[in-house]
């Protein structure tokens, strides 16, 4: 009876709206408690705010030492300048968190059977990765929103076609690398998925439209790089670190972070086990997601083959992000500890959720019976972890007022 009731709630329009409202309330409540003392900041936050200040004052994005702001993409300081500084970032982060939950939930309701889509909304709302970055004046919250809206627009375009949806998806994809360089890695996964043999037969857009979409999304990075090229040192941008063995602990951190999204892992376990074990577990995560046929409910209006295409795009985005983030960390371009790993992998949390839920075995009776129990346990675990993190983040002191020249 309980399973039947749950299925009715998941498949009814009223039930889906109710669950989305519940998910939004959970996410908003966690966010308001976490940030009630104010947003925290790091050196990155100061650089963003300083660049926004100089843009308003001089029309140029500058670093605190007076050099051009070229090491990071320019979109976030531009948004901060339009907002007038740090005052409205609290609203921006909150709206970005809610918008990302809503967009990924909409993706889930199109690709997943009803109860899995229900679980996705709750896992997103209770997810710690997005909550943690929302506490800080960082570029990740807005990037998470752009990534969610882009994938939703892309899925809608693949389903229905049309120039408006195509332009919307291309425009959002254009902004991704301008917000964070990780957008390039995710777009590369989209490109590989769209170029996969047989992908041209799936969805409404034709081959030229898809090619135009990929060119349009990649042009954002190209324009930024062209404008930055005269001011950057090529040797500095491609120079490898001195210690090639640094890659192993970086991969271990990534493996630990990804598995902690799935199962409870104490922080001490990262050091208790050899780095090679976490690297093997990281590889094992990728092996959990074979490109097999996905069982969907017969009421879905998604064209045949589209869930599998989305699975490939998300999977390749995950793999390429891990590879390229590892390379960036090994070269010293980004931080290389477990806290930085949590931050940089945040956009991949919805990807991992979708891949796990898309690939849940639907043909083995024992797993079908255990499925609801495991999903409930997963949701409860995420809720407990989110509560613990919210309490810790709530106690962080807010970023002090900046005295900008």
Short mmCIF file of C-alpha atoms in Angstrom, two decimals:
data_model
loop_
_atom_site.label_atom_id
_atom_site.label_comp_id
_atom_site.label_asym_id
_atom_site.label_seq_id
_atom_site.Cartn_x
_atom_site.Cartn_y
_atom_site.Cartn_z
CA UNK A 1 0.00 0.00 0.00
CA UNK A 2 2.80 2.41 0.91
CA UNK A 3 4.69 1.64 -2.29
CA UNK A 4 1.54 2.14 -4.34
CA UNK A 5 0.86 5.47 -2.62
CA UNK A 6 4.42 6.57 -3.26
CA UNK A 7 4.10 5.65 -6.92
CA UNK A 8 0.84 7.62 -7.17
CA UNK A 9 2.46 10.70 -5.63
CA UNK A 10 5.50 10.44 -7.90
CA UNK A 11 3.46 10.05 -11.10
CA UNK A 12 0.74 12.65 -10.41
CA UNK A 13 1.17 16.27 -11.41
CA UNK A 14 0.06 17.46 -7.98
CA UNK A 15 2.45 15.08 -6.28
CA UNK A 16 5.40 16.25 -8.36
CA UNK A 17 4.64 19.90 -7.63
CA UNK A 18 4.23 19.12 -3.94
CA UNK A 19 7.56 17.31 -3.82
CA UNK A 20 9.28 20.14 -5.65
CA UNK A 21 7.85 22.63 -3.15
CA UNK A 22 9.07 20.42 -0.30
CA UNK A 23 12.52 20.17 -1.87
CA UNK A 24 12.65 23.94 -2.33
CA UNK A 25 11.60 24.48 1.28
CA UNK A 26 14.30 22.12 2.54
CA UNK A 27 16.98 23.78 0.42
CA UNK A 28 15.86 27.29 1.36
CA UNK A 29 15.62 26.48 5.06
CA UNK A 30 19.12 25.00 5.11
CA UNK A 31 20.49 27.97 3.19
CA UNK A 32 18.87 30.61 5.39
CA UNK A 33 20.15 28.95 8.55
CA UNK A 34 23.63 28.46 7.11
CA UNK A 35 23.97 32.07 5.97
CA UNK A 36 22.04 33.81 8.77
CA UNK A 37 25.30 35.20 10.17
CA UNK A 38 26.38 36.42 6.74
CA UNK A 39 28.41 35.08 3.83
CA UNK A 40 31.97 33.98 4.42
CA UNK A 41 34.89 34.78 2.15
CA UNK A 42 38.35 33.68 1.11
CA UNK A 43 41.14 35.24 -0.91
CA UNK A 44 39.21 34.28 -4.04
CA UNK A 45 36.25 36.30 -2.77
CA UNK A 46 38.45 39.35 -2.31
CA UNK A 47 39.78 39.02 -5.87
CA UNK A 48 36.25 38.77 -7.28
CA UNK A 49 35.08 41.82 -5.34
CA UNK A 50 38.17 43.84 -6.15
CA UNK A 51 37.82 43.11 -9.87
CA UNK A 52 34.15 44.12 -9.71
CA UNK A 53 35.11 47.34 -7.93
CA UNK A 54 37.72 48.27 -10.53
CA UNK A 55 35.28 47.49 -13.32
CA UNK A 56 32.81 49.98 -11.86
CA UNK A 57 35.51 52.59 -11.22
CA UNK A 58 37.76 52.28 -14.27
CA UNK A 59 35.95 50.04 -16.74
CA UNK A 60 38.66 47.37 -16.42
CA UNK A 61 38.90 44.14 -14.44
CA UNK A 62 42.04 44.33 -12.30
CA UNK A 63 43.73 42.25 -9.62
CA UNK A 64 44.74 43.81 -6.28
CA UNK A 65 48.33 44.21 -7.53
CA UNK A 66 47.12 46.24 -10.49
CA UNK A 67 47.60 43.52 -13.09
CA UNK A 68 44.76 42.58 -15.46
CA UNK A 69 42.20 40.10 -14.15
CA UNK A 70 43.01 37.28 -16.57
CA UNK A 71 43.71 34.17 -14.51
CA UNK A 72 39.99 33.46 -13.99
CA UNK A 73 36.99 33.86 -16.30
CA UNK A 74 35.39 37.32 -16.19
CA UNK A 75 31.65 36.69 -15.82
CA UNK A 76 31.37 36.57 -12.03
CA UNK A 77 33.12 39.91 -11.37
CA UNK A 78 30.92 41.45 -14.07
CA UNK A 79 27.82 40.12 -12.29
CA UNK A 80 29.13 41.46 -8.97
CA UNK A 81 29.70 44.84 -10.58
CA UNK A 82 26.12 44.87 -11.86
CA UNK A 83 24.89 43.95 -8.38
CA UNK A 84 26.89 46.80 -6.86
CA UNK A 85 29.26 44.63 -4.82
CA UNK A 86 28.72 42.04 -2.12
CA UNK A 87 25.42 43.36 -0.76
CA UNK A 88 23.13 41.29 -3.00
CA UNK A 89 25.25 38.14 -3.25
CA UNK A 90 23.23 36.61 -0.40
CA UNK A 91 20.13 36.83 -2.62
CA UNK A 92 22.06 35.66 -5.68
CA UNK A 93 23.36 32.53 -3.95
CA UNK A 94 19.94 31.67 -2.54
CA UNK A 95 18.16 32.08 -5.85
CA UNK A 96 20.92 30.13 -7.62
CA UNK A 97 20.53 27.26 -5.15
CA UNK A 98 16.75 27.10 -5.61
CA UNK A 99 16.99 27.52 -9.37
CA UNK A 100 19.49 24.68 -9.70
CA UNK A 101 17.31 22.34 -7.61
CA UNK A 102 14.28 23.20 -9.76
CA UNK A 103 16.13 22.82 -13.08
CA UNK A 104 17.73 19.48 -12.24
CA UNK A 105 14.41 18.24 -10.85
CA UNK A 106 12.80 19.12 -14.19
CA UNK A 107 15.53 17.13 -15.94
CA UNK A 108 14.90 14.20 -13.62
CA UNK A 109 11.14 14.16 -14.26
CA UNK A 110 11.85 13.88 -17.99
CA UNK A 111 14.49 11.14 -17.77
CA UNK A 112 13.68 9.10 -14.66
CA UNK A 113 10.76 6.95 -13.56
CA UNK A 114 8.51 8.72 -11.08
CA UNK A 115 9.91 7.51 -7.76
CA UNK A 116 13.51 8.01 -8.86
CA UNK A 117 12.66 11.53 -9.97
CA UNK A 118 11.13 12.11 -6.55
CA UNK A 119 14.33 10.89 -4.90
CA UNK A 120 16.45 13.13 -7.13
CA UNK A 121 14.63 16.26 -5.96
CA UNK A 122 15.17 15.36 -2.30
CA UNK A 123 18.82 14.42 -2.83
CA UNK A 124 19.42 17.73 -4.58
CA UNK A 125 17.70 19.73 -1.86
CA UNK A 126 19.62 17.97 0.91
CA UNK A 127 22.94 17.89 -0.92
CA UNK A 128 25.85 19.35 1.01
CA UNK A 129 28.04 20.32 -1.99
CA UNK A 130 25.82 23.17 -3.19
CA UNK A 131 25.05 24.26 0.38
CA UNK A 132 28.73 24.57 1.28
CA UNK A 133 29.69 26.76 -1.68
CA UNK A 134 26.58 28.90 -1.16
CA UNK A 135 27.99 30.04 2.20
CA UNK A 136 30.85 31.84 0.44
CA UNK A 137 31.22 34.68 -2.03
CA UNK A 138 32.37 32.31 -4.72
CA UNK A 139 31.55 31.79 -8.37
CA UNK A 140 30.28 28.23 -7.89
CA UNK A 141 26.63 28.95 -6.97
CA UNK A 142 25.98 30.92 -10.15
CA UNK A 143 27.92 28.34 -12.16
CA UNK A 144 25.77 25.54 -10.71
CA UNK A 145 22.66 27.42 -11.83
CA UNK A 146 24.02 28.02 -15.33
CA UNK A 147 24.99 24.34 -15.70
CA UNK A 148 21.55 23.16 -14.54
CA UNK A 149 19.67 25.58 -16.80
CA UNK A 150 21.92 24.76 -19.74
CA UNK A 151 21.35 21.02 -19.48
CA UNK A 152 17.60 21.51 -19.06
CA UNK A 153 17.51 23.77 -22.13
CA UNK A 154 19.62 21.28 -24.09
CA UNK A 155 17.31 18.41 -23.14
CA UNK A 156 14.25 20.46 -24.11
CA UNK A 157 15.85 21.34 -27.45
CA UNK A 158 16.69 17.71 -28.14
CA UNK A 159 13.10 16.73 -27.37
CA UNK A 160 11.24 19.45 -29.24
CA UNK A 161 13.68 21.16 -31.58
CA UNK A 162 13.05 24.75 -32.54
CA UNK A 163 15.21 27.82 -33.00
CA UNK A 164 14.30 29.48 -29.70
CA UNK A 165 15.30 26.51 -27.55
CA UNK A 166 18.44 26.02 -29.62
CA UNK A 167 19.49 29.64 -29.14
CA UNK A 168 18.67 29.46 -25.43
CA UNK A 169 20.79 26.34 -24.93
CA UNK A 170 23.64 27.81 -26.96
CA UNK A 171 23.53 31.09 -25.05
CA UNK A 172 23.66 29.36 -21.67
CA UNK A 173 26.47 27.11 -22.88
CA UNK A 174 28.34 30.19 -24.10
CA UNK A 175 28.27 31.60 -20.56
CA UNK A 176 29.50 28.44 -18.81
CA UNK A 177 33.25 28.82 -19.54
CA UNK A 178 32.99 32.55 -18.88
CA UNK A 179 31.84 31.79 -15.32
CA UNK A 180 34.27 28.97 -14.52
CA UNK A 181 36.86 27.21 -16.64
CA UNK A 182 35.25 23.91 -15.56
CA UNK A 183 32.48 24.78 -17.99
CA UNK A 184 34.85 23.77 -20.78
CA UNK A 185 35.16 20.29 -19.30
CA UNK A 186 31.39 19.83 -19.06
CA UNK A 187 30.85 21.17 -22.58
CA UNK A 188 33.51 18.77 -23.85
CA UNK A 189 31.47 15.91 -22.42
CA UNK A 190 28.38 17.24 -24.18
CA UNK A 191 30.33 17.39 -27.43
CA UNK A 192 31.57 13.81 -27.11
CA UNK A 193 28.04 12.63 -26.35
CA UNK A 194 26.55 14.44 -29.34
CA UNK A 195 29.30 13.06 -31.59
CA UNK A 196 28.83 9.48 -30.37
CA UNK A 197 27.98 7.00 -33.15
CA UNK A 198 24.23 6.90 -33.61
CA UNK A 199 23.61 10.09 -31.61
CA UNK A 200 22.58 11.97 -34.76
CA UNK A 201 19.46 9.79 -34.97
CA UNK A 202 18.31 10.81 -31.49
CA UNK A 203 16.38 14.01 -30.93
CA UNK A 204 14.90 16.68 -33.16
CA UNK A 205 17.84 18.99 -34.09
CA UNK A 206 19.74 18.16 -37.25
CA UNK A 207 23.46 17.69 -37.64
CA UNK A 208 24.21 21.27 -38.72
CA UNK A 209 22.18 22.66 -35.83
CA UNK A 210 24.13 20.53 -33.37
CA UNK A 211 27.43 21.58 -34.90
CA UNK A 212 26.38 25.21 -34.66
CA UNK A 213 25.46 24.67 -31.03
CA UNK A 214 28.89 23.23 -30.20
CA UNK A 215 30.67 26.03 -32.04
CA UNK A 216 28.52 28.63 -30.31
CA UNK A 217 29.12 27.26 -26.83
CA UNK A 218 32.85 26.99 -27.42
CA UNK A 219 33.15 30.54 -28.73
CA UNK A 220 32.79 32.00 -25.23
CA UNK A 221 36.05 30.44 -24.13
CA UNK A 222 37.69 31.35 -27.44
CA UNK A 223 36.78 35.03 -27.14
CA UNK A 224 38.05 35.19 -23.57
CA UNK A 225 41.32 33.47 -24.46
CA UNK A 226 41.90 35.72 -27.47
CA UNK A 227 41.37 38.82 -25.35
CA UNK A 228 43.66 37.44 -22.63
CA UNK A 229 46.40 36.12 -24.90
CA UNK A 230 48.57 39.26 -25.12
CA UNK A 231 48.59 39.56 -21.32
CA UNK A 232 49.32 35.96 -20.38
CA UNK A 233 52.57 34.03 -20.40
CA UNK A 234 52.20 30.86 -22.44
CA UNK A 235 55.04 29.17 -20.58
CA UNK A 236 53.29 29.79 -17.26
CA UNK A 237 49.97 28.48 -18.52
CA UNK A 238 51.27 25.11 -19.65
CA UNK A 239 54.19 24.47 -17.30
CA UNK A 240 53.79 21.23 -15.38
CA UNK A 241 54.48 20.91 -11.69
CA UNK A 242 57.82 19.58 -10.47
CA UNK A 243 56.37 16.53 -8.71
CA UNK A 244 54.48 14.12 -10.98
CA UNK A 245 53.64 11.97 -7.93
CA UNK A 246 51.32 14.75 -6.74
CA UNK A 247 48.64 13.34 -9.04
CA UNK A 248 48.05 10.32 -6.79
CA UNK A 249 46.84 12.24 -3.70
CA UNK A 250 44.76 14.52 -5.92
CA UNK A 251 42.96 11.52 -7.41
CA UNK A 252 42.60 10.06 -3.92
CA UNK A 253 40.87 13.25 -2.74
CA UNK A 254 38.50 13.12 -5.71
CA UNK A 255 37.72 9.47 -5.08
CA UNK A 256 37.00 10.15 -1.42
CA UNK A 257 34.73 13.10 -2.21
CA UNK A 258 32.70 11.20 -4.82
CA UNK A 259 32.21 8.15 -2.63
CA UNK A 260 31.22 10.32 0.33
CA UNK A 261 28.32 11.53 -1.80
CA UNK A 262 27.11 7.93 -1.97
CA UNK A 263 27.90 6.36 1.40
CA UNK A 264 28.81 7.63 4.88
CA UNK A 265 32.57 8.04 5.16
CA UNK A 266 34.31 9.61 8.15
CA UNK A 267 36.91 12.23 7.28
CA UNK A 268 39.60 10.13 8.96
CA UNK A 269 39.13 7.36 6.39
CA UNK A 270 40.87 9.47 3.74
CA UNK A 271 44.18 9.16 5.60
CA UNK A 272 43.47 5.74 7.10
CA UNK A 273 43.51 4.08 3.68
CA UNK A 274 46.37 4.29 1.16
CA UNK A 275 45.90 6.80 -1.64
CA UNK A 276 45.97 3.95 -4.16
CA UNK A 277 42.79 2.51 -2.63
CA UNK A 278 40.90 5.76 -3.18
CA UNK A 279 42.19 5.97 -6.73
CA UNK A 280 40.88 2.46 -7.39
CA UNK A 281 37.54 3.44 -5.88
CA UNK A 282 37.47 6.49 -8.12
CA UNK A 283 37.93 4.25 -11.15
CA UNK A 284 35.27 1.95 -9.73
CA UNK A 285 32.76 4.81 -9.67
CA UNK A 286 33.15 5.19 -13.42
CA UNK A 287 32.69 1.44 -13.90
CA UNK A 288 29.31 1.58 -12.13
CA UNK A 289 27.75 3.33 -15.10
CA UNK A 290 27.71 1.16 -18.22
CA UNK A 291 26.02 2.55 -21.28
CA UNK A 292 23.11 0.15 -21.25
CA UNK A 293 19.47 0.52 -22.19
CA UNK A 294 17.50 2.48 -19.62
CA UNK A 295 14.08 1.28 -18.53
CA UNK A 296 11.57 4.12 -18.45
CA UNK A 297 7.93 4.30 -17.55
CA UNK A 298 5.67 4.05 -20.60
CA UNK A 299 4.07 7.44 -19.88
CA UNK A 300 7.25 9.40 -20.61
CA UNK A 301 7.23 11.55 -23.74
CA UNK A 302 11.01 11.54 -24.12
CA UNK A 303 12.08 10.23 -27.56
CA UNK A 304 13.60 6.77 -27.63
CA UNK A 305 17.34 6.85 -27.07
CA UNK A 306 17.43 10.31 -25.51
CA UNK A 307 17.95 9.12 -21.91
CA UNK A 308 20.90 7.03 -23.10
CA UNK A 309 22.32 10.02 -24.99
CA UNK A 310 21.99 12.17 -21.86
CA UNK A 311 23.70 9.45 -19.87
CA UNK A 312 26.64 9.48 -22.26
CA UNK A 313 26.94 13.26 -22.19
CA UNK A 314 26.85 13.37 -18.39
CA UNK A 315 29.25 10.46 -18.05
CA UNK A 316 31.79 11.99 -20.42
CA UNK A 317 31.43 15.35 -18.68
CA UNK A 318 32.20 13.63 -15.38
CA UNK A 319 35.24 11.77 -16.71
CA UNK A 320 36.70 14.74 -18.56
CA UNK A 321 36.14 17.01 -15.56
CA UNK A 322 38.00 14.61 -13.28
CA UNK A 323 40.88 14.23 -15.73
CA UNK A 324 41.26 17.92 -16.51
CA UNK A 325 40.78 19.07 -12.92
CA UNK A 326 43.48 16.62 -11.89
CA UNK A 327 45.81 18.06 -14.51
CA UNK A 328 45.05 21.62 -13.39
CA UNK A 329 45.68 20.76 -9.74
CA UNK A 330 48.92 18.94 -10.58
CA UNK A 331 50.14 22.04 -12.43
CA UNK A 332 49.30 24.22 -9.46
CA UNK A 333 46.58 26.11 -11.30
CA UNK A 334 43.96 25.22 -8.66
CA UNK A 335 44.05 24.04 -5.06
CA UNK A 336 44.88 20.42 -4.32
CA UNK A 337 43.45 19.36 -0.95
CA UNK A 338 40.24 17.63 0.01
CA UNK A 339 38.42 20.89 0.78
CA UNK A 340 39.31 22.29 -2.64
CA UNK A 341 38.24 18.97 -4.17
CA UNK A 342 34.82 19.33 -2.53
CA UNK A 343 34.53 22.81 -3.98
CA UNK A 344 35.64 22.04 -7.53
CA UNK A 345 33.56 18.87 -7.81
CA UNK A 346 30.35 20.57 -6.65
CA UNK A 347 28.86 20.94 -10.18
CA UNK A 348 29.27 17.17 -10.63
CA UNK A 349 27.01 16.27 -7.70
CA UNK A 350 23.78 16.39 -9.79
CA UNK A 351 25.62 14.48 -12.52
CA UNK A 352 26.51 11.68 -10.13
CA UNK A 353 22.96 11.55 -8.77
CA UNK A 354 21.47 11.27 -12.25
CA UNK A 355 23.95 8.63 -13.38
CA UNK A 356 23.30 6.46 -10.35
CA UNK A 357 19.52 6.77 -10.66
CA UNK A 358 19.54 6.30 -14.44
CA UNK A 359 21.62 3.14 -14.16
CA UNK A 360 19.83 1.49 -11.27
CA UNK A 361 19.22 -2.12 -12.36
CA UNK A 362 15.60 -2.51 -13.35
CA UNK A 363 15.63 -6.18 -14.33
CA UNK A 364 16.79 -7.87 -11.10
CA UNK A 365 13.95 -8.57 -8.70
CA UNK A 366 16.08 -8.42 -5.53
CA UNK A 367 17.45 -5.01 -6.41
CA UNK A 368 13.96 -3.81 -7.30
CA UNK A 369 12.74 -4.80 -3.83
CA UNK A 370 15.75 -3.25 -2.11
CA UNK A 371 15.66 -0.11 -4.24
CA UNK A 372 13.19 1.95 -2.17
CA UNK A 373 14.98 1.02 1.05
CA UNK A 374 18.39 2.02 -0.30
CA UNK A 375 17.08 5.27 -1.76
CA UNK A 376 15.40 6.21 1.53
CA UNK A 377 18.64 5.44 3.37
CA UNK A 378 20.54 7.56 0.86
CA UNK A 379 18.16 10.49 1.32
CA UNK A 380 18.36 10.21 5.11
CA UNK A 381 22.15 10.13 4.96
CA UNK A 382 22.23 13.26 2.84
CA UNK A 383 19.84 14.95 5.26
CA UNK A 384 22.00 14.13 8.28
CA UNK A 385 25.14 15.27 6.50
CA UNK A 386 23.48 18.49 5.34
CA UNK A 387 22.35 19.24 8.89
CA UNK A 388 25.84 18.68 10.24
CA UNK A 389 27.41 20.89 7.58
CA UNK A 390 24.77 23.59 8.03
CA UNK A 391 25.58 23.78 11.75
CA UNK A 392 29.31 24.07 11.08
CA UNK A 393 28.88 26.63 8.31
CA UNK A 394 26.47 28.68 10.42
CA UNK A 395 29.26 29.26 12.93
CA UNK A 396 31.73 30.57 10.36
CA UNK A 397 32.30 34.31 10.77
CA UNK A 398 31.12 36.47 7.87
CA UNK A 399 33.54 38.12 5.53
CA UNK A 400 34.65 41.48 6.89
CA UNK A 401 33.89 44.71 5.10
CA UNK A 402 36.44 45.42 2.40
CA UNK A 403 38.15 48.78 2.21
CA UNK A 404 38.66 49.09 -1.51
CA UNK A 405 40.47 52.09 -2.93
#
